[in-house]
């Protein structure tokens, strides 16, 4: 049985561009910090999990998310610095993929899906474990959206801050804005709060911790709606949640990997 490391290639490569020592690297005028940062991360993670198989997942173009939320990820083009970093990483990404190929690292991409969606198919489908002989998966990403797939056989680690998250840890204060009863509770609370990193607006003034509190108090979104309609819940935040239920459902469709349209991932390079 195999332990798999699912590595969020774009997330880690892009984040590397903000590391001062890496951001200054260049060759013949071409910045190379993202390439170096991703390669270093893959090697370091492989050393931390020496018996595991690294698999780098790449983003395709999930246009359906933009259809649901036109402002999706537009904040990454909001200021000149962000535009410059994004463009530099766009130029470096094919070179990073080529380097990983020569390193013998397995890579996967689907044209119409993000790395998140590929991770979801592998982590949240019991048949994927059985069909591919997988015993355990560790998700490697700085994106906490990936927490939704945490289970008894799936955990999460970010090389950006060296923080780990597991099913047990989610149920403690080690989880930011937690504890959470389950990954599903975290995902629903995030659907309420929105996601500023992806420019997905949520209920104004309601963060994840407050969303968890109100969801538990009233027994979910429908419970909040009923409590507001009956007059049992008179606070402004519950009323705001009840008013914006369509937005929350839209956010859940964007964020919940189980709701992503099916597509066929491709293995772009192997050992």
mmCIF file of C-alpha atoms in Angstrom:
data_model
loop_
_atom_site.group_PDB
_atom_site.id
_atom_site.type_symbol
_atom_site.label_atom_id
_atom_site.label_comp_id
_atom_site.label_asym_id
_atom_site.label_seq_id
_atom_site.Cartn_x
_atom_site.Cartn_y
_atom_site.Cartn_z
ATOM 1 C CA UNK A 1 0.000 0.000 0.000
ATOM 2 C CA UNK A 2 1.197 3.504 -0.915
ATOM 3 C CA UNK A 3 1.425 6.871 0.830
ATOM 4 C CA UNK A 4 0.825 9.683 -1.707
ATOM 5 C CA UNK A 5 1.837 13.345 -1.394
ATOM 6 C CA UNK A 6 -0.521 15.567 -3.417
ATOM 7 C CA UNK A 7 1.423 18.789 -3.973
ATOM 8 C CA UNK A 8 -0.346 22.001 -5.027
ATOM 9 C CA UNK A 9 2.152 23.150 -7.668
ATOM 10 C CA UNK A 10 0.795 26.612 -8.444
ATOM 11 C CA UNK A 11 0.128 27.455 -4.808
ATOM 12 C CA UNK A 12 3.668 26.664 -3.709
ATOM 13 C CA UNK A 13 5.393 28.050 -6.793
ATOM 14 C CA UNK A 14 3.457 31.321 -6.631
ATOM 15 C CA UNK A 15 4.082 31.670 -2.874
ATOM 16 C CA UNK A 16 7.809 31.203 -3.503
ATOM 17 C CA UNK A 17 7.809 34.432 -5.493
ATOM 18 C CA UNK A 18 7.175 36.328 -2.258
ATOM 19 C CA UNK A 19 10.223 34.843 -0.486
ATOM 20 C CA UNK A 20 12.848 37.636 -0.628
ATOM 21 C CA UNK A 21 15.823 35.342 -1.317
ATOM 22 C CA UNK A 22 13.946 33.551 -4.109
ATOM 23 C CA UNK A 23 12.338 36.634 -5.627
ATOM 24 C CA UNK A 24 15.803 37.957 -6.545
ATOM 25 C CA UNK A 25 16.843 34.839 -8.485
ATOM 26 C CA UNK A 26 17.057 35.193 -12.266
ATOM 27 C CA UNK A 27 18.833 33.773 -15.300
ATOM 28 C CA UNK A 28 19.345 35.801 -18.485
ATOM 29 C CA UNK A 29 16.688 38.228 -17.317
ATOM 30 C CA UNK A 30 14.125 35.483 -16.560
ATOM 31 C CA UNK A 31 13.068 35.213 -12.923
ATOM 32 C CA UNK A 32 13.582 31.709 -11.555
ATOM 33 C CA UNK A 33 12.569 31.991 -7.890
ATOM 34 C CA UNK A 34 9.281 30.163 -8.367
ATOM 35 C CA UNK A 35 11.006 27.307 -10.164
ATOM 36 C CA UNK A 36 13.634 27.000 -7.438
ATOM 37 C CA UNK A 37 11.115 27.373 -4.618
ATOM 38 C CA UNK A 38 8.834 24.648 -5.937
ATOM 39 C CA UNK A 39 11.707 22.245 -6.653
ATOM 40 C CA UNK A 40 13.175 22.848 -3.198
ATOM 41 C CA UNK A 41 9.795 22.297 -1.578
ATOM 42 C CA UNK A 42 9.248 19.017 -3.438
ATOM 43 C CA UNK A 43 12.684 17.777 -2.356
ATOM 44 C CA UNK A 44 12.238 18.884 1.253
ATOM 45 C CA UNK A 45 8.754 17.386 1.503
ATOM 46 C CA UNK A 46 10.007 14.141 0.002
ATOM 47 C CA UNK A 47 12.719 14.063 2.688
ATOM 48 C CA UNK A 48 10.102 14.617 5.391
ATOM 49 C CA UNK A 49 8.034 11.719 3.988
ATOM 50 C CA UNK A 50 10.753 9.402 2.594
ATOM 51 C CA UNK A 51 8.417 6.456 1.973
ATOM 52 C CA UNK A 52 5.778 8.509 0.148
ATOM 53 C CA UNK A 53 5.309 9.165 -3.578
ATOM 54 C CA UNK A 54 5.144 12.880 -4.542
ATOM 55 C CA UNK A 55 2.563 13.895 -7.149
ATOM 56 C CA UNK A 56 2.400 17.540 -8.254
ATOM 57 C CA UNK A 57 -1.070 18.768 -9.227
ATOM 58 C CA UNK A 58 -1.456 21.690 -11.618
ATOM 59 C CA UNK A 59 -4.367 24.069 -12.197
ATOM 60 C CA UNK A 60 -6.359 23.951 -15.389
ATOM 61 C CA UNK A 61 -8.999 26.538 -16.260
ATOM 62 C CA UNK A 62 -12.154 25.944 -14.223
ATOM 63 C CA UNK A 63 -14.292 28.455 -16.146
ATOM 64 C CA UNK A 64 -17.460 27.288 -14.398
ATOM 65 C CA UNK A 65 -16.290 28.960 -11.169
ATOM 66 C CA UNK A 66 -15.918 32.282 -12.974
ATOM 67 C CA UNK A 67 -19.421 31.818 -14.382
ATOM 68 C CA UNK A 68 -20.815 31.390 -10.876
ATOM 69 C CA UNK A 69 -18.758 34.244 -9.440
ATOM 70 C CA UNK A 70 -17.443 36.736 -12.058
ATOM 71 C CA UNK A 71 -15.108 38.358 -9.514
ATOM 72 C CA UNK A 72 -13.473 35.012 -8.671
ATOM 73 C CA UNK A 73 -9.701 35.569 -8.134
ATOM 74 C CA UNK A 74 -9.835 39.053 -9.691
ATOM 75 C CA UNK A 75 -8.060 40.394 -6.586
ATOM 76 C CA UNK A 76 -4.856 38.768 -7.851
ATOM 77 C CA UNK A 77 -4.815 41.409 -10.589
ATOM 78 C CA UNK A 78 -5.765 44.306 -8.351
ATOM 79 C CA UNK A 79 -2.369 46.028 -8.006
ATOM 80 C CA UNK A 80 0.709 46.212 -10.247
ATOM 81 C CA UNK A 81 2.867 44.153 -7.861
ATOM 82 C CA UNK A 82 0.418 41.247 -7.874
ATOM 83 C CA UNK A 83 0.077 41.425 -11.654
ATOM 84 C CA UNK A 84 3.864 41.321 -12.033
ATOM 85 C CA UNK A 85 4.240 38.338 -9.693
ATOM 86 C CA UNK A 86 1.415 36.424 -11.372
ATOM 87 C CA UNK A 87 2.869 37.074 -14.829
ATOM 88 C CA UNK A 88 6.351 36.046 -13.718
ATOM 89 C CA UNK A 89 5.046 32.784 -12.282
ATOM 90 C CA UNK A 90 2.992 32.177 -15.440
ATOM 91 C CA UNK A 91 6.212 32.333 -17.441
ATOM 92 C CA UNK A 92 8.087 30.118 -14.977
ATOM 93 C CA UNK A 93 5.428 27.429 -14.538
ATOM 94 C CA UNK A 94 6.155 25.482 -17.762
ATOM 95 C CA UNK A 95 9.861 25.480 -16.891
ATOM 96 C CA UNK A 96 9.082 24.296 -13.369
ATOM 97 C CA UNK A 97 6.996 21.462 -14.811
ATOM 98 C CA UNK A 98 9.842 20.496 -17.153
ATOM 99 C CA UNK A 99 12.323 20.463 -14.282
ATOM 100 C CA UNK A 100 10.036 18.242 -12.227
ATOM 101 C CA UNK A 101 9.697 15.898 -15.195
ATOM 102 C CA UNK A 102 13.472 15.538 -15.351
ATOM 103 C CA UNK A 103 13.489 14.932 -11.589
ATOM 104 C CA UNK A 104 11.110 12.008 -12.194
ATOM 105 C CA UNK A 105 8.188 13.590 -10.341
ATOM 106 C CA UNK A 106 4.676 12.503 -11.350
ATOM 107 C CA UNK A 107 2.457 15.420 -12.416
ATOM 108 C CA UNK A 108 -1.264 15.647 -13.096
ATOM 109 C CA UNK A 109 -3.425 18.258 -14.777
ATOM 110 C CA UNK A 110 -6.969 18.471 -16.140
ATOM 111 C CA UNK A 111 -7.730 21.236 -18.646
ATOM 112 C CA UNK A 112 -11.031 22.215 -17.019
ATOM 113 C CA UNK A 113 -10.238 21.673 -13.323
ATOM 114 C CA UNK A 114 -8.035 23.198 -10.652
ATOM 115 C CA UNK A 115 -5.494 21.297 -8.571
ATOM 116 C CA UNK A 116 -8.067 21.406 -5.779
ATOM 117 C CA UNK A 117 -10.555 19.448 -7.857
ATOM 118 C CA UNK A 118 -8.007 16.763 -8.688
ATOM 119 C CA UNK A 119 -7.108 16.466 -5.005
ATOM 120 C CA UNK A 120 -10.789 16.138 -4.177
ATOM 121 C CA UNK A 121 -11.285 13.252 -6.592
ATOM 122 C CA UNK A 122 -8.362 11.368 -5.141
ATOM 123 C CA UNK A 123 -9.001 12.146 -1.469
ATOM 124 C CA UNK A 124 -12.797 11.988 -1.229
ATOM 125 C CA UNK A 125 -13.522 8.936 -3.379
ATOM 126 C CA UNK A 126 -13.124 5.651 -1.468
ATOM 127 C CA UNK A 127 -12.728 3.830 -4.774
ATOM 128 C CA UNK A 128 -9.618 5.882 -5.546
ATOM 129 C CA UNK A 129 -7.920 4.392 -2.506
ATOM 130 C CA UNK A 130 -8.962 0.860 -3.409
ATOM 131 C CA UNK A 131 -8.278 1.092 -7.159
ATOM 132 C CA UNK A 132 -4.819 2.616 -6.802
ATOM 133 C CA UNK A 133 -3.616 0.780 -3.710
ATOM 134 C CA UNK A 134 -3.418 4.009 -1.687
ATOM 135 C CA UNK A 135 -3.144 3.696 2.079
ATOM 136 C CA UNK A 136 -2.675 7.344 3.007
ATOM 137 C CA UNK A 137 -2.663 10.782 1.349
ATOM 138 C CA UNK A 138 -0.964 13.923 2.619
ATOM 139 C CA UNK A 139 -2.139 17.090 0.866
ATOM 140 C CA UNK A 140 0.624 19.681 0.461
ATOM 141 C CA UNK A 141 -0.736 23.204 0.021
ATOM 142 C CA UNK A 142 -0.931 26.562 1.715
ATOM 143 C CA UNK A 143 -4.641 26.663 0.834
ATOM 144 C CA UNK A 144 -6.891 25.717 3.759
ATOM 145 C CA UNK A 145 -9.719 24.942 1.306
ATOM 146 C CA UNK A 146 -7.990 21.567 1.168
ATOM 147 C CA UNK A 147 -9.041 20.907 4.785
ATOM 148 C CA UNK A 148 -12.440 19.797 3.475
ATOM 149 C CA UNK A 149 -10.890 16.489 2.358
ATOM 150 C CA UNK A 150 -9.200 15.665 5.662
ATOM 151 C CA UNK A 151 -10.201 12.263 7.003
ATOM 152 C CA UNK A 152 -8.801 9.312 8.888
ATOM 153 C CA UNK A 153 -6.586 8.567 5.878
ATOM 154 C CA UNK A 154 -5.992 12.115 4.612
ATOM 155 C CA UNK A 155 -4.052 14.903 6.313
ATOM 156 C CA UNK A 156 -2.642 18.297 5.249
ATOM 157 C CA UNK A 157 0.706 20.041 5.478
ATOM 158 C CA UNK A 158 1.877 23.452 4.292
ATOM 159 C CA UNK A 159 5.590 23.876 3.557
ATOM 160 C CA UNK A 160 5.061 27.644 3.678
ATOM 161 C CA UNK A 161 4.745 27.649 7.492
ATOM 162 C CA UNK A 162 5.441 23.963 8.251
ATOM 163 C CA UNK A 163 1.998 23.598 9.805
ATOM 164 C CA UNK A 164 0.142 20.283 9.748
ATOM 165 C CA UNK A 165 -3.568 19.567 10.065
ATOM 166 C CA UNK A 166 -5.331 16.272 10.734
ATOM 167 C CA UNK A 167 -8.818 15.152 11.658
ATOM 168 C CA UNK A 168 -7.892 15.134 15.340
ATOM 169 C CA UNK A 169 -6.231 18.561 15.162
ATOM 170 C CA UNK A 170 -9.275 20.078 13.424
ATOM 171 C CA UNK A 171 -11.232 19.311 16.574
ATOM 172 C CA UNK A 172 -8.866 21.434 18.686
ATOM 173 C CA UNK A 173 -7.739 25.062 18.887
ATOM 174 C CA UNK A 174 -4.802 24.147 16.625
ATOM 175 C CA UNK A 175 -7.164 24.793 13.707
ATOM 176 C CA UNK A 176 -7.420 28.496 12.911
ATOM 177 C CA UNK A 177 -10.951 29.724 13.741
ATOM 178 C CA UNK A 178 -11.631 26.260 15.177
ATOM 179 C CA UNK A 179 -12.207 23.880 16.695
ATOM 180 C CA UNK A 180 -14.436 22.247 14.076
ATOM 181 C CA UNK A 181 -16.602 19.201 14.561
ATOM 182 C CA UNK A 182 -15.791 17.993 11.056
ATOM 183 C CA UNK A 183 -14.274 19.109 7.740
ATOM 184 C CA UNK A 184 -17.851 19.572 6.515
ATOM 185 C CA UNK A 185 -18.547 22.088 9.270
ATOM 186 C CA UNK A 186 -15.423 24.017 8.302
ATOM 187 C CA UNK A 187 -16.448 24.082 4.650
ATOM 188 C CA UNK A 188 -19.972 25.280 5.412
ATOM 189 C CA UNK A 189 -18.666 28.014 7.721
ATOM 190 C CA UNK A 190 -16.249 29.142 5.015
ATOM 191 C CA UNK A 191 -19.120 29.240 2.515
ATOM 192 C CA UNK A 192 -20.863 31.648 4.876
ATOM 193 C CA UNK A 193 -17.776 33.776 5.549
ATOM 194 C CA UNK A 194 -16.464 33.822 1.972
ATOM 195 C CA UNK A 195 -12.835 33.588 0.935
ATOM 196 C CA UNK A 196 -10.859 36.815 0.558
ATOM 197 C CA UNK A 197 -7.854 35.014 -0.969
ATOM 198 C CA UNK A 198 -10.028 33.872 -3.901
ATOM 199 C CA UNK A 199 -12.150 37.048 -3.888
ATOM 200 C CA UNK A 200 -15.335 35.146 -3.050
ATOM 201 C CA UNK A 201 -17.632 37.459 -1.064
ATOM 202 C CA UNK A 202 -19.526 36.036 1.870
ATOM 203 C CA UNK A 203 -21.867 37.465 4.491
ATOM 204 C CA UNK A 204 -20.494 40.883 5.520
ATOM 205 C CA UNK A 205 -19.237 40.969 9.101
ATOM 206 C CA UNK A 206 -19.444 37.199 9.584
ATOM 207 C CA UNK A 207 -16.156 35.345 9.893
ATOM 208 C CA UNK A 208 -15.632 31.611 10.068
ATOM 209 C CA UNK A 209 -15.645 31.446 13.884
ATOM 210 C CA UNK A 210 -18.925 33.392 14.094
ATOM 211 C CA UNK A 211 -20.442 31.266 11.336
ATOM 212 C CA UNK A 212 -19.572 28.089 13.256
ATOM 213 C CA UNK A 213 -21.134 29.504 16.419
ATOM 214 C CA UNK A 214 -24.412 30.415 14.700
ATOM 215 C CA UNK A 215 -24.607 27.202 12.673
ATOM 216 C CA UNK A 216 -24.258 25.160 15.850
ATOM 217 C CA UNK A 217 -26.647 27.344 17.824
ATOM 218 C CA UNK A 218 -29.467 27.045 15.277
ATOM 219 C CA UNK A 219 -28.719 23.681 13.701
ATOM 220 C CA UNK A 220 -27.418 24.676 10.277
ATOM 221 C CA UNK A 221 -28.434 27.148 7.591
ATOM 222 C CA UNK A 222 -32.076 26.120 7.534
ATOM 223 C CA UNK A 223 -32.139 26.389 11.308
ATOM 224 C CA UNK A 224 -30.836 29.953 11.069
ATOM 225 C CA UNK A 225 -33.468 30.811 8.454
ATOM 226 C CA UNK A 226 -36.272 29.400 10.593
ATOM 227 C CA UNK A 227 -34.975 31.124 13.728
ATOM 228 C CA UNK A 228 -34.907 34.489 11.952
ATOM 229 C CA UNK A 229 -38.368 34.034 10.426
ATOM 230 C CA UNK A 230 -39.874 33.004 13.756
ATOM 231 C CA UNK A 231 -38.233 35.862 15.621
ATOM 232 C CA UNK A 232 -36.191 33.515 17.782
ATOM 233 C CA UNK A 233 -32.960 34.912 16.333
ATOM 234 C CA UNK A 234 -32.966 38.695 16.440
ATOM 235 C CA UNK A 235 -29.268 39.407 15.967
ATOM 236 C CA UNK A 236 -28.088 41.172 12.809
ATOM 237 C CA UNK A 237 -25.607 38.475 11.782
ATOM 238 C CA UNK A 238 -28.202 35.704 11.782
ATOM 239 C CA UNK A 239 -30.516 37.967 9.797
ATOM 240 C CA UNK A 240 -27.744 38.694 7.299
ATOM 241 C CA UNK A 241 -27.078 34.973 6.837
ATOM 242 C CA UNK A 242 -30.771 34.310 6.261
ATOM 243 C CA UNK A 243 -30.942 37.117 3.685
ATOM 244 C CA UNK A 244 -27.911 35.856 1.777
ATOM 245 C CA UNK A 245 -28.661 32.133 1.605
ATOM 246 C CA UNK A 246 -28.428 32.143 -2.242
ATOM 247 C CA UNK A 247 -24.930 33.658 -2.029
ATOM 248 C CA UNK A 248 -23.917 31.063 0.567
ATOM 249 C CA UNK A 249 -25.193 28.267 -1.652
ATOM 250 C CA UNK A 250 -23.301 29.784 -4.601
ATOM 251 C CA UNK A 251 -20.140 29.835 -2.481
ATOM 252 C CA UNK A 252 -20.634 26.223 -1.478
ATOM 253 C CA UNK A 253 -20.917 25.219 -5.123
ATOM 254 C CA UNK A 254 -17.627 26.994 -5.840
ATOM 255 C CA UNK A 255 -15.769 25.634 -2.809
ATOM 256 C CA UNK A 256 -17.125 22.106 -2.339
ATOM 257 C CA UNK A 257 -14.953 19.717 -4.354
ATOM 258 C CA UNK A 258 -17.745 17.145 -4.434
ATOM 259 C CA UNK A 259 -19.814 19.539 -6.546
ATOM 260 C CA UNK A 260 -17.146 20.198 -9.174
ATOM 261 C CA UNK A 261 -17.977 18.999 -12.706
ATOM 262 C CA UNK A 262 -16.319 15.734 -13.635
ATOM 263 C CA UNK A 263 -13.339 15.731 -15.977
ATOM 264 C CA UNK A 264 -10.497 13.389 -16.758
ATOM 265 C CA UNK A 265 -7.117 14.261 -15.204
ATOM 266 C CA UNK A 266 -4.028 13.454 -17.227
ATOM 267 C CA UNK A 267 -0.626 12.238 -16.093
ATOM 268 C CA UNK A 268 1.793 14.629 -17.781
ATOM 269 C CA UNK A 269 5.030 13.031 -16.641
ATOM 270 C CA UNK A 270 6.141 9.939 -14.751
ATOM 271 C CA UNK A 271 9.267 8.304 -13.457
#
